[in-house]
């Protein structure tokens, strides 16, 4: 069993396996279910992810409150019609992350990964990386096991809840999970995968949770798009050979401590950050009355 | 402590936007309606805390109604549940209120049944789509709906639990948790959480036990 990133690397090395295999092995051992059954259940998770990442590209999806919507389509059209600054891969990933956020906010079907608020990051990153690297569906499912392993360790040693640890715990964890998954998908080592995860968390350490009107809409949709970019670039840095000078496990501990020390106002209460701005307050009144 | 399962991390598969305000609310509605039985024509929802403040923006109202109509948290009809309830002739009323010292995401359901009875159920959405049922007909209970659950009501007498457990054992099912309470009228409520799904034959046998008043079965949603 593993409870730390260092365990994951140790087991992977001893058994000469990838993180995704170690995670699948343990899930089978833990639940008594066959690996095949678990793998197929994960495939159905992937399918929901793909649907939710595509829906907003095809047509405008608007949130229930009307606060956000149609942004995934805007980016998709922009990629098709204009020369982008940061390139089509980055833009595609952002569009997909926005799509999942919009589907979520419009009461569509999504997979919490690890939460509903941060649900866009992992699908966007896995789908986009698979496109670039020419990977098939099975390889995408494998990547979801890598991501789960990172998520399990963060949830055990820290938190993935915005109310507890701020947005760094939601969108930061999602980006770390996605970054590690892409590294393995691209053929990187377990060490490189954990470096990528550690880098992704450090990039957004301290990020607060400040949803406007208390709704999982804004700034959540933007943080899904930036979280996807964070994951992709962190994966690239790790694959290029950059190491996080602080080990993954210590970064996770730091994230937890930072989360605990965030004031109550900056942990999902909608009392601080952009939620507390005059315009944020105005939206709150418009949606809920006094 | 054990590690979270991979589908706790990548999951639940749900209708957005919030696992506690939407997915949990749908599960609460579904479990509550199983307790009430399905012959109701009107449901009142007393919303407490964060549920009272933000139920519209999070679609908690739609999720609760979807649940009482029997939908699962990942049912895509969830967002249209208010319209579906109307078509079915079920009246739904939302009442923001203060239920006292409760979890911030708490709702009390009152089901109005065709036979003239009302059934009250209270529960909370405690995070990540998980729920806790805390009160049935004014009596304190505590179960999560994660396990197949039997709620048995009977006139208190010796050996009753032994009789019930016998039929559970017959099916080779393990009891995970059990809680028994008795009210002033000497009516006992036993809440029995099991490790495996409940089948009809077993329930029938338990229903036919002498002094049994009512048996409700809730399989996980
Ligand atoms: S801002 Fe808060 S609610 Fe929005 S995604 Fe981040 S943690 Fe979740």
Short mmCIF file of C-alpha atoms and ligand atoms in Angstrom, two decimals:
data_model
loop_
_atom_site.label_atom_id
_atom_site.label_comp_id
_atom_site.label_asym_id
_atom_site.label_seq_id
_atom_site.Cartn_x
_atom_site.Cartn_y
_atom_site.Cartn_z
CA UNK A 1 0.00 0.00 0.00
CA UNK A 2 1.05 3.59 -0.56
CA UNK A 3 0.13 6.70 1.37
CA UNK A 4 2.91 9.00 0.17
CA UNK A 5 4.43 9.88 -3.16
CA UNK A 6 7.68 8.32 -2.01
CA UNK A 7 5.85 4.97 -1.48
CA UNK A 8 4.46 5.16 -4.97
CA UNK A 9 7.93 5.62 -6.45
CA UNK A 10 9.38 2.86 -4.30
CA UNK A 11 6.72 0.31 -5.23
CA UNK A 12 6.87 1.29 -8.89
CA UNK A 13 10.65 0.79 -8.86
CA UNK A 14 10.59 -2.52 -6.99
CA UNK A 15 7.99 -4.02 -9.27
CA UNK A 16 9.24 -2.24 -12.37
CA UNK A 17 5.78 -0.85 -13.00
CA UNK A 18 4.25 2.50 -13.80
CA UNK A 19 2.22 4.50 -11.28
CA UNK A 20 -1.01 3.68 -13.13
CA UNK A 21 -0.36 -0.06 -12.69
CA UNK A 22 0.49 0.28 -9.01
CA UNK A 23 -2.76 2.21 -8.48
CA UNK A 24 -4.88 -0.31 -10.39
CA UNK A 25 -3.25 -3.24 -8.55
CA UNK A 26 -4.01 -1.68 -5.21
CA UNK A 27 -7.59 -0.80 -6.10
CA UNK A 28 -8.18 -4.42 -7.07
CA UNK A 29 -6.61 -5.64 -3.86
CA UNK A 30 -8.56 -3.13 -1.77
CA UNK A 31 -11.98 -3.83 -3.27
CA UNK A 32 -11.65 -7.48 -4.27
CA UNK A 33 -12.84 -6.55 -7.76
CA UNK A 34 -11.00 -7.76 -10.86
CA UNK A 35 -8.62 -5.37 -12.59
CA UNK A 36 -10.65 -5.70 -15.74
CA UNK A 37 -13.86 -4.64 -14.00
CA UNK A 38 -12.17 -1.61 -12.44
CA UNK A 39 -10.55 -0.67 -15.75
CA UNK A 40 -13.93 -0.79 -17.51
CA UNK A 41 -15.54 1.33 -14.78
CA UNK A 42 -12.77 3.89 -15.34
CA UNK A 43 -13.50 3.77 -19.06
CA UNK A 44 -17.08 4.82 -18.35
CA UNK A 45 -15.70 7.69 -16.25
CA UNK A 46 -13.55 8.74 -19.23
CA UNK A 47 -16.59 8.71 -21.51
CA UNK A 48 -18.49 11.13 -19.27
CA UNK A 49 -15.37 13.33 -19.20
CA UNK A 50 -15.09 13.37 -22.99
CA UNK A 51 -18.77 14.24 -23.44
CA UNK A 52 -18.58 17.12 -20.99
CA UNK A 53 -15.36 18.43 -22.59
CA UNK A 54 -16.97 18.45 -26.05
CA UNK A 55 -20.42 19.76 -25.32
CA UNK A 56 -19.46 23.40 -24.80
CA UNK A 57 -17.35 23.46 -27.97
CA UNK A 58 -20.31 22.58 -30.15
CA UNK A 59 -22.86 24.95 -28.71
CA UNK A 60 -23.11 27.68 -26.12
CA UNK A 61 -23.75 26.25 -22.68
CA UNK A 62 -25.06 28.77 -20.15
CA UNK A 63 -25.03 28.38 -16.36
CA UNK A 64 -28.26 28.27 -14.33
CA UNK A 65 -27.62 31.68 -12.80
CA UNK A 66 -26.59 33.14 -16.16
CA UNK A 67 -23.30 34.34 -14.68
CA UNK A 68 -21.11 32.37 -17.09
CA UNK A 69 -21.51 30.53 -20.37
CA UNK A 70 -20.57 30.33 -24.02
CA UNK A 71 -16.87 30.80 -23.32
CA UNK A 72 -15.71 27.37 -24.47
CA UNK A 73 -17.35 28.00 -27.82
CA UNK A 74 -15.65 31.39 -28.07
CA UNK A 75 -12.21 29.82 -27.63
CA UNK A 76 -13.04 26.99 -30.02
CA UNK A 77 -14.12 29.48 -32.70
CA UNK A 78 -11.03 31.60 -32.00
CA UNK A 79 -8.75 28.60 -32.59
CA UNK A 80 -10.55 27.83 -35.84
CA UNK A 81 -10.57 31.35 -37.22
CA UNK A 82 -7.64 33.28 -35.83
CA UNK A 83 -3.96 32.94 -35.18
CA UNK A 84 -3.65 32.31 -31.46
CA UNK A 85 -0.87 33.71 -29.28
CA UNK A 86 -0.23 30.70 -27.08
CA UNK A 87 -0.83 28.08 -29.75
CA UNK A 88 -3.62 25.72 -30.65
CA UNK A 89 -2.75 23.01 -28.13
CA UNK A 90 -2.99 25.37 -25.17
CA UNK A 91 -6.14 26.95 -26.57
CA UNK A 92 -7.80 23.60 -27.21
CA UNK A 93 -7.06 22.54 -23.64
CA UNK A 94 -8.50 25.79 -22.29
CA UNK A 95 -11.65 25.41 -24.41
CA UNK A 96 -12.22 21.88 -23.13
CA UNK A 97 -11.69 22.87 -19.50
CA UNK A 98 -14.16 25.75 -19.96
CA UNK A 99 -16.63 23.38 -21.54
CA UNK A 100 -16.66 21.05 -18.54
CA UNK A 101 -17.05 24.04 -16.18
CA UNK A 102 -20.00 25.27 -18.22
CA UNK A 103 -21.63 21.85 -18.39
CA UNK A 104 -21.25 21.58 -14.63
CA UNK A 105 -22.70 25.04 -13.99
CA UNK A 106 -25.66 24.34 -16.28
CA UNK A 107 -26.60 21.16 -14.41
CA UNK A 108 -25.12 18.82 -16.97
CA UNK A 109 -23.32 15.54 -16.32
CA UNK A 110 -19.70 15.66 -15.17
CA UNK A 111 -17.18 13.67 -13.14
CA UNK A 112 -15.94 15.36 -9.96
CA UNK A 113 -12.16 15.22 -10.49
CA UNK A 114 -11.42 15.57 -7.64
CA UNK A 115 -14.32 18.03 -7.15
CA UNK A 116 -17.13 19.39 -9.31
CA UNK A 117 -15.59 22.88 -9.23
CA UNK A 118 -12.27 21.65 -10.64
CA UNK A 119 -13.81 19.01 -12.92
CA UNK A 120 -12.55 20.55 -16.18
CA UNK A 121 -8.81 20.29 -15.69
CA UNK A 122 -8.18 16.56 -15.90
CA UNK A 123 -10.45 15.85 -18.91
CA UNK A 124 -9.05 18.82 -20.84
CA UNK A 125 -5.47 17.78 -20.21
CA UNK A 126 -5.91 14.05 -20.86
CA UNK A 127 -7.87 14.55 -24.08
CA UNK A 128 -5.53 17.23 -25.42
CA UNK A 129 -2.35 15.34 -24.54
CA UNK A 130 -3.73 12.13 -26.07
CA UNK A 131 -4.41 14.05 -29.27
CA UNK A 132 -0.88 15.46 -29.37
CA UNK A 133 0.80 12.17 -28.45
CA UNK A 134 -1.51 10.07 -30.59
CA UNK A 135 -2.69 7.87 -27.72
CA UNK A 136 -5.70 5.55 -27.78
CA UNK A 137 -8.61 5.19 -25.37
CA UNK A 138 -6.95 2.50 -23.22
CA UNK A 139 -3.95 4.76 -22.73
CA UNK A 140 -6.24 7.58 -21.65
CA UNK A 141 -7.90 5.29 -19.11
CA UNK A 142 -4.44 4.36 -17.80
CA UNK A 143 -3.68 8.04 -17.38
CA UNK A 144 -6.79 8.38 -15.20
CA UNK A 145 -5.33 5.77 -12.84
CA UNK A 146 -2.08 7.74 -12.59
CA UNK A 147 -4.14 10.85 -11.81
CA UNK A 148 -6.19 8.98 -9.18
CA UNK A 149 -3.05 7.84 -7.42
CA UNK A 150 -1.83 11.41 -7.04
CA UNK A 151 -5.31 12.47 -5.90
CA UNK A 152 -5.46 9.67 -3.32
CA UNK A 153 -2.20 10.83 -1.79
CA UNK A 154 -3.24 14.48 -1.68
CA UNK A 155 -6.65 13.63 -0.19
CA UNK A 156 -5.01 11.47 2.45
CA UNK A 157 -2.23 13.85 3.47
CA UNK A 158 -3.93 17.18 2.81
CA UNK A 159 -7.35 18.02 1.38
CA UNK A 160 -9.04 18.46 -2.00
CA UNK A 161 -11.83 20.65 -0.66
CA UNK A 162 -11.97 24.39 -1.37
CA UNK A 163 -13.87 24.97 1.88
CA UNK A 164 -10.97 23.44 3.77
CA UNK A 165 -7.90 24.40 1.77
CA UNK A 166 -8.83 27.06 -0.78
CA UNK A 167 -8.71 26.70 -4.54
CA UNK A 168 -5.12 25.46 -4.42
CA UNK A 169 -6.64 22.30 -2.91
CA UNK A 170 -9.19 21.90 -5.71
CA UNK A 171 -7.71 23.29 -8.91
CA UNK A 172 -4.15 22.78 -7.63
CA UNK A 173 -4.78 19.11 -6.88
CA UNK A 174 -6.53 18.61 -10.20
CA UNK A 175 -3.58 20.18 -12.04
CA UNK A 176 -1.09 18.03 -10.12
CA UNK A 177 -3.07 14.89 -10.93
CA UNK A 178 -3.30 15.85 -14.59
CA UNK A 179 0.38 16.82 -14.86
CA UNK A 180 1.54 13.46 -13.47
CA UNK A 181 -0.87 11.62 -15.75
CA UNK A 182 0.47 13.34 -18.86
CA UNK A 183 4.07 12.63 -17.90
CA UNK A 184 3.33 8.91 -17.69
CA UNK A 185 1.29 9.06 -20.87
CA UNK A 186 4.29 10.60 -22.63
CA UNK A 187 6.58 7.83 -21.37
CA UNK A 188 8.13 9.67 -18.43
CA UNK A 189 9.26 7.91 -15.26
CA UNK A 190 7.32 7.81 -11.95
CA UNK A 191 9.87 10.29 -10.52
CA UNK A 192 9.23 12.69 -13.37
CA UNK A 193 5.48 12.31 -12.86
CA UNK A 194 5.81 13.36 -9.22
CA UNK A 195 8.08 16.25 -10.13
CA UNK A 196 5.39 17.47 -12.51
CA UNK A 197 2.74 17.17 -9.77
CA UNK A 198 4.97 19.02 -7.29
CA UNK A 199 5.64 21.80 -9.82
CA UNK A 200 1.93 22.21 -10.61
CA UNK A 201 1.04 22.70 -6.94
CA UNK A 202 3.89 25.13 -6.32
CA UNK A 203 2.73 27.20 -9.27
CA UNK A 204 -0.57 28.00 -7.57
CA UNK A 205 0.29 27.59 -3.90
CA UNK A 206 -1.91 29.89 -1.85
CA UNK A 207 -4.69 30.26 -4.40
CA UNK A 208 -7.86 31.29 -2.57
CA UNK A 209 -11.43 30.07 -3.05
CA UNK A 210 -13.73 33.02 -3.66
CA UNK A 211 -16.73 31.98 -5.76
CA UNK A 212 -18.91 34.91 -6.82
CA UNK A 213 -22.34 34.66 -5.17
CA UNK A 214 -21.15 31.37 -3.64
CA UNK A 215 -21.80 29.58 -6.93
CA UNK A 216 -19.39 27.12 -8.53
CA UNK A 217 -19.13 29.30 -11.64
CA UNK A 218 -16.74 32.26 -11.45
CA UNK A 219 -13.77 32.44 -11.04
CA UNK A 220 -13.96 28.63 -11.19
CA UNK A 221 -14.24 28.46 -14.99
CA UNK A 222 -11.09 30.58 -15.41
CA UNK A 223 -9.20 28.49 -12.89
CA UNK A 224 -10.13 25.38 -14.79
CA UNK A 225 -8.67 26.85 -17.94
CA UNK A 226 -5.50 28.09 -16.19
CA UNK A 227 -5.30 24.81 -14.26
CA UNK A 228 -5.23 22.86 -17.52
CA UNK A 229 -2.43 25.07 -18.82
CA UNK A 230 -0.58 24.72 -15.52
CA UNK A 231 -0.77 20.93 -15.83
CA UNK A 232 0.45 20.82 -19.42
CA UNK A 233 3.38 23.17 -18.85
CA UNK A 234 4.35 21.46 -15.58
CA UNK A 235 4.40 18.14 -17.45
CA UNK A 236 6.60 19.66 -20.12
CA UNK A 237 9.02 21.06 -17.54
CA UNK A 238 9.31 17.67 -15.84
CA UNK A 239 9.73 15.84 -19.15
CA UNK A 240 12.46 18.34 -20.06
CA UNK A 241 14.29 17.15 -16.97
CA UNK A 242 13.45 19.86 -14.47
CA UNK A 243 13.17 18.54 -10.93
CA UNK A 244 11.17 20.10 -8.15
CA UNK A 245 13.83 20.88 -5.55
CA UNK A 246 11.20 20.24 -2.86
CA UNK A 247 9.85 16.67 -2.96
CA UNK A 248 6.18 16.15 -3.85
CA UNK A 249 5.20 14.93 -0.36
CA UNK A 250 6.62 18.05 1.27
CA UNK A 251 4.87 20.27 -1.25
CA UNK A 252 1.57 18.55 -0.40
CA UNK A 253 2.20 19.15 3.31
CA UNK A 254 2.98 22.80 2.59
CA UNK A 255 -0.21 23.14 0.57
CA UNK A 256 -2.21 21.76 3.49
CA UNK A 257 -0.59 24.14 5.96
CA UNK A 258 -1.17 27.11 3.68
CA UNK A 259 -4.80 26.02 3.26
CA UNK A 260 -5.32 25.78 7.01
CA UNK A 261 -3.90 29.25 7.50
CA UNK A 262 -6.16 30.85 4.90
CA UNK A 263 -8.78 32.99 6.61
CA UNK A 264 -12.35 31.70 6.62
CA UNK A 265 -13.32 34.48 4.16
CA UNK A 266 -11.10 32.90 1.49
CA UNK A 267 -12.40 29.36 1.79
CA UNK A 268 -15.59 29.06 -0.26
CA UNK A 269 -17.68 31.37 1.92
CA UNK A 270 -17.97 34.04 -0.80
CA UNK A 271 -16.95 36.64 1.80
CA UNK A 272 -13.53 37.47 0.35
CA UNK A 273 -11.49 37.72 -2.84
CA UNK A 274 -13.35 38.61 -6.02
CA UNK A 275 -16.66 37.51 -4.42
CA UNK A 276 -16.36 40.44 -2.01
CA UNK A 277 -15.71 43.06 -4.69
CA UNK A 278 -18.49 45.61 -5.34
CA UNK A 279 -19.34 43.88 -8.61
CA UNK A 280 -19.20 40.45 -7.00
CA UNK A 281 -21.63 41.70 -4.35
CA UNK A 282 -23.89 43.16 -6.99
CA UNK A 283 -24.15 39.76 -8.73
CA UNK A 284 -24.93 38.16 -5.40
CA UNK A 285 -27.85 40.56 -4.87
CA UNK A 286 -29.12 40.10 -8.41
CA UNK A 287 -29.16 36.32 -8.12
CA UNK A 288 -30.40 35.84 -4.58
CA UNK A 289 -32.08 39.11 -3.66
CA UNK A 290 -31.06 40.70 -0.37
CA UNK B 1 -6.97 5.42 8.02
CA UNK B 2 -7.62 3.74 4.72
CA UNK B 3 -6.91 5.34 1.39
CA UNK B 4 -9.72 6.79 -0.71
CA UNK B 5 -10.76 4.57 -3.61
CA UNK B 6 -9.96 5.70 -7.15
CA UNK B 7 -13.64 6.40 -7.77
CA UNK B 8 -13.82 8.59 -4.67
CA UNK B 9 -11.13 10.72 -6.30
CA UNK B 10 -12.51 10.54 -9.86
CA UNK B 11 -16.16 10.65 -8.93
CA UNK B 12 -18.97 10.83 -8.33
CA UNK B 13 -20.32 10.96 -11.86
CA UNK B 14 -22.96 13.56 -11.21
CA UNK B 15 -25.12 16.38 -12.45
CA UNK B 16 -23.46 19.69 -11.55
CA UNK B 17 -22.79 22.14 -10.14
CA UNK B 18 -21.94 21.05 -6.61
CA UNK B 19 -21.49 17.66 -5.02
CA UNK B 20 -23.00 18.79 -1.73
CA UNK B 21 -25.72 21.12 -3.08
CA UNK B 22 -26.77 19.03 -6.07
CA UNK B 23 -25.57 15.40 -5.96
CA UNK B 24 -26.09 15.11 -2.19
CA UNK B 25 -29.48 16.82 -2.44
CA UNK B 26 -30.65 14.34 -5.09
CA UNK B 27 -29.55 11.42 -2.92
CA UNK B 28 -31.36 12.89 0.08
CA UNK B 29 -34.54 13.23 -1.96
CA UNK B 30 -34.33 9.69 -3.23
CA UNK B 31 -33.74 8.12 0.16
CA UNK B 32 -36.44 10.27 1.79
CA UNK B 33 -39.03 9.25 -0.80
CA UNK B 34 -38.19 5.57 -0.29
CA UNK B 35 -38.90 6.08 3.39
CA UNK B 36 -42.16 7.87 2.62
CA UNK B 37 -43.39 5.39 0.01
CA UNK B 38 -44.32 6.58 -3.47
CA UNK B 39 -48.02 7.45 -3.13
CA UNK B 40 -47.57 11.15 -2.32
CA UNK B 41 -49.17 14.10 -4.10
CA UNK B 42 -47.36 16.96 -2.41
CA UNK B 43 -43.94 17.52 -0.84
CA UNK B 44 -42.78 20.42 1.29
CA UNK B 45 -39.07 21.08 1.56
CA UNK B 46 -37.93 23.00 4.62
CA UNK B 47 -34.47 24.30 3.74
CA UNK B 48 -31.91 25.16 6.39
CA UNK B 49 -28.58 27.06 6.39
CA UNK B 50 -26.71 27.18 3.11
CA UNK B 51 -29.53 25.20 1.46
CA UNK B 52 -31.94 27.99 2.42
CA UNK B 53 -29.66 30.74 1.14
CA UNK B 54 -28.40 29.32 -2.14
CA UNK B 55 -30.84 26.63 -3.22
CA UNK B 56 -31.85 28.41 -6.40
CA UNK B 57 -28.37 29.16 -7.71
CA UNK B 58 -27.11 25.65 -7.07
CA UNK B 59 -30.19 23.94 -8.41
CA UNK B 60 -30.71 22.31 -5.03
CA UNK B 61 -34.48 22.63 -5.55
CA UNK B 62 -34.29 20.70 -8.83
CA UNK B 63 -32.00 18.10 -7.31
CA UNK B 64 -34.27 17.51 -4.32
CA UNK B 65 -37.32 17.14 -6.54
CA UNK B 66 -35.44 14.84 -8.93
CA UNK B 67 -34.54 12.70 -5.94
CA UNK B 68 -38.07 12.41 -4.64
CA UNK B 69 -39.16 11.44 -8.16
CA UNK B 70 -36.68 8.56 -7.92
CA UNK B 71 -33.88 9.91 -10.12
CA UNK B 72 -30.22 9.21 -9.37
CA UNK B 73 -27.64 12.03 -8.94
CA UNK B 74 -26.32 11.42 -12.48
CA UNK B 75 -29.72 11.44 -14.21
CA UNK B 76 -29.72 14.11 -16.95
CA UNK B 77 -33.45 14.73 -16.46
CA UNK B 78 -32.52 16.24 -13.09
CA UNK B 79 -32.41 19.80 -14.42
CA UNK B 80 -36.01 19.48 -15.67
CA UNK B 81 -37.36 17.87 -12.52
CA UNK B 82 -39.64 20.77 -11.57
CA UNK B 83 -41.44 20.46 -14.90
CA UNK B 84 -41.58 16.67 -14.59
CA UNK B 85 -43.13 16.93 -11.12
CA UNK B 86 -45.77 19.25 -12.52
CA UNK B 87 -46.61 16.80 -15.31
CA UNK B 88 -46.99 14.06 -12.73
CA UNK B 89 -49.30 16.25 -10.68
CA UNK B 90 -46.96 16.39 -7.70
CA UNK B 91 -46.94 19.73 -5.94
CA UNK B 92 -43.59 20.90 -4.53
CA UNK B 93 -43.12 23.79 -2.10
CA UNK B 94 -39.80 25.24 -0.90
CA UNK B 95 -39.68 26.93 2.46
CA UNK B 96 -36.40 28.51 3.65
CA UNK B 97 -36.34 28.20 7.42
CA UNK B 98 -34.19 27.66 10.50
CA UNK B 99 -34.19 24.05 11.66
CA UNK B 100 -32.02 24.83 14.69
CA UNK B 101 -28.69 23.25 15.46
CA UNK B 102 -28.22 21.31 12.23
CA UNK B 103 -25.56 20.83 9.57
CA UNK B 104 -25.60 23.86 7.19
CA UNK B 105 -26.92 21.75 4.30
CA UNK B 106 -30.03 20.31 5.89
CA UNK B 107 -33.54 19.73 4.57
CA UNK B 108 -36.73 18.48 6.17
CA UNK B 109 -39.19 16.78 3.82
CA UNK B 110 -42.88 16.53 4.52
CA UNK B 111 -44.62 14.07 2.19
CA UNK B 112 -48.40 14.34 1.90
CA UNK B 113 -49.76 10.92 1.05
CA UNK B 114 -52.94 9.95 -0.72
CA UNK B 115 -54.12 7.97 2.31
CA UNK B 116 -54.17 11.20 4.34
CA UNK B 117 -50.96 10.50 6.27
CA UNK B 118 -47.92 12.76 6.34
CA UNK B 119 -44.37 11.47 6.53
CA UNK B 120 -41.53 13.67 7.77
CA UNK B 121 -37.88 12.95 7.03
CA UNK B 122 -34.85 15.11 7.79
CA UNK B 123 -31.31 14.75 6.48
CA UNK B 124 -28.10 16.58 5.63
CA UNK B 125 -25.74 16.68 2.68
CA UNK B 126 -22.40 16.31 4.42
CA UNK B 127 -19.94 16.81 1.55
CA UNK B 128 -18.72 15.03 -1.58
CA UNK B 129 -22.27 13.90 -2.34
CA UNK B 130 -22.50 11.95 0.90
CA UNK B 131 -25.60 12.21 3.08
CA UNK B 132 -26.87 11.50 6.54
CA UNK B 133 -30.54 10.86 7.37
CA UNK B 134 -31.02 12.31 10.85
CA UNK B 135 -34.72 12.13 11.67
CA UNK B 136 -37.73 10.09 10.59
CA UNK B 137 -41.18 11.11 11.85
CA UNK B 138 -39.66 13.21 14.59
CA UNK B 139 -37.40 10.43 15.87
CA UNK B 140 -33.62 10.71 15.77
CA UNK B 141 -31.92 8.23 13.48
CA UNK B 142 -28.52 8.16 11.82
CA UNK B 143 -27.68 6.38 8.61
CA UNK B 144 -25.90 7.25 5.38
CA UNK B 145 -27.69 5.26 2.70
CA UNK B 146 -24.29 3.94 1.59
CA UNK B 147 -25.18 0.45 2.75
CA UNK B 148 -28.32 -1.48 1.93
CA UNK B 149 -30.47 -0.46 4.89
CA UNK B 150 -33.52 -2.00 6.54
CA UNK B 151 -35.71 0.18 8.73
CA UNK B 152 -37.98 -2.04 10.80
CA UNK B 153 -40.71 -0.72 13.10
CA UNK B 154 -42.35 -3.07 15.53
CA UNK B 155 -44.15 -3.39 18.84
CA UNK B 156 -41.36 -4.00 21.26
CA UNK B 157 -40.94 -7.56 22.48
CA UNK B 158 -38.16 -9.92 23.46
CA UNK B 159 -36.42 -11.81 20.71
CA UNK B 160 -37.52 -9.49 17.92
CA UNK B 161 -33.98 -8.67 16.83
CA UNK B 162 -33.06 -12.34 16.93
CA UNK B 163 -35.99 -13.07 14.62
CA UNK B 164 -34.90 -10.38 12.16
CA UNK B 165 -31.23 -11.37 12.23
CA UNK B 166 -32.18 -15.00 11.59
CA UNK B 167 -33.56 -14.11 8.15
CA UNK B 168 -30.54 -11.96 7.39
CA UNK B 169 -28.20 -14.77 8.38
CA UNK B 170 -30.22 -17.19 6.26
CA UNK B 171 -29.06 -15.20 3.24
CA UNK B 172 -25.50 -15.26 4.55
CA UNK B 173 -25.40 -11.46 4.79
CA UNK B 174 -23.28 -9.65 7.35
CA UNK B 175 -24.73 -6.82 9.45
CA UNK B 176 -22.46 -3.77 9.20
CA UNK B 177 -24.21 -1.48 11.71
CA UNK B 178 -27.35 -1.61 13.79
CA UNK B 179 -29.13 1.00 15.85
CA UNK B 180 -32.25 0.40 17.89
CA UNK B 181 -34.45 3.03 19.55
CA UNK B 182 -37.77 2.75 21.38
CA UNK B 183 -40.34 5.50 21.85
CA UNK B 184 -42.79 6.10 24.71
CA UNK B 185 -45.48 4.06 22.98
CA UNK B 186 -43.09 1.09 23.15
CA UNK B 187 -42.67 1.10 19.39
CA UNK B 188 -39.13 0.21 18.40
CA UNK B 189 -37.29 1.35 15.29
CA UNK B 190 -34.33 -0.77 14.24
CA UNK B 191 -32.01 0.55 11.56
CA UNK B 192 -29.91 -2.23 10.16
CA UNK B 193 -27.15 -1.58 7.64
CA UNK B 194 -26.00 -4.61 5.68
CA UNK B 195 -22.92 -5.54 3.66
CA UNK B 196 -24.91 -6.93 0.73
CA UNK B 197 -28.03 -6.06 -1.19
CA UNK B 198 -31.39 -6.93 0.32
CA UNK B 199 -33.62 -9.29 -1.67
CA UNK B 200 -37.43 -9.42 -1.78
CA UNK B 201 -37.78 -12.86 -0.24
CA UNK B 202 -35.84 -11.84 2.85
CA UNK B 203 -37.87 -8.64 3.22
CA UNK B 204 -41.13 -10.58 2.92
CA UNK B 205 -40.03 -12.91 5.70
CA UNK B 206 -39.09 -10.00 7.94
CA UNK B 207 -42.37 -8.27 7.15
CA UNK B 208 -44.29 -11.34 8.28
CA UNK B 209 -42.65 -11.55 11.67
CA UNK B 210 -45.21 -11.28 14.48
CA UNK B 211 -45.57 -7.71 15.90
CA UNK B 212 -43.83 -6.15 12.89
CA UNK B 213 -45.51 -2.86 11.93
CA UNK B 214 -43.54 -1.64 8.96
CA UNK B 215 -40.40 -2.53 7.00
CA UNK B 216 -38.64 -0.11 4.67
CA UNK B 217 -35.73 -1.16 2.48
CA UNK B 218 -33.26 1.28 0.99
CA UNK B 219 -30.69 0.01 -1.43
CA UNK B 220 -27.78 2.42 -2.07
CA UNK B 221 -28.21 5.24 -4.60
S1 LIG C 1 -12.82 29.05 -6.57
FE1 LIG C 1 -13.55 27.68 -4.97
S2 LIG C 1 -15.49 26.82 -5.78
FE2 LIG C 1 -14.34 27.69 -7.52
S3 LIG C 1 -13.12 25.98 -8.33
FE3 LIG C 1 -11.81 27.08 -6.90
S4 LIG C 1 -12.12 25.94 -4.98
FE4 LIG C 1 -13.82 25.36 -6.30
#
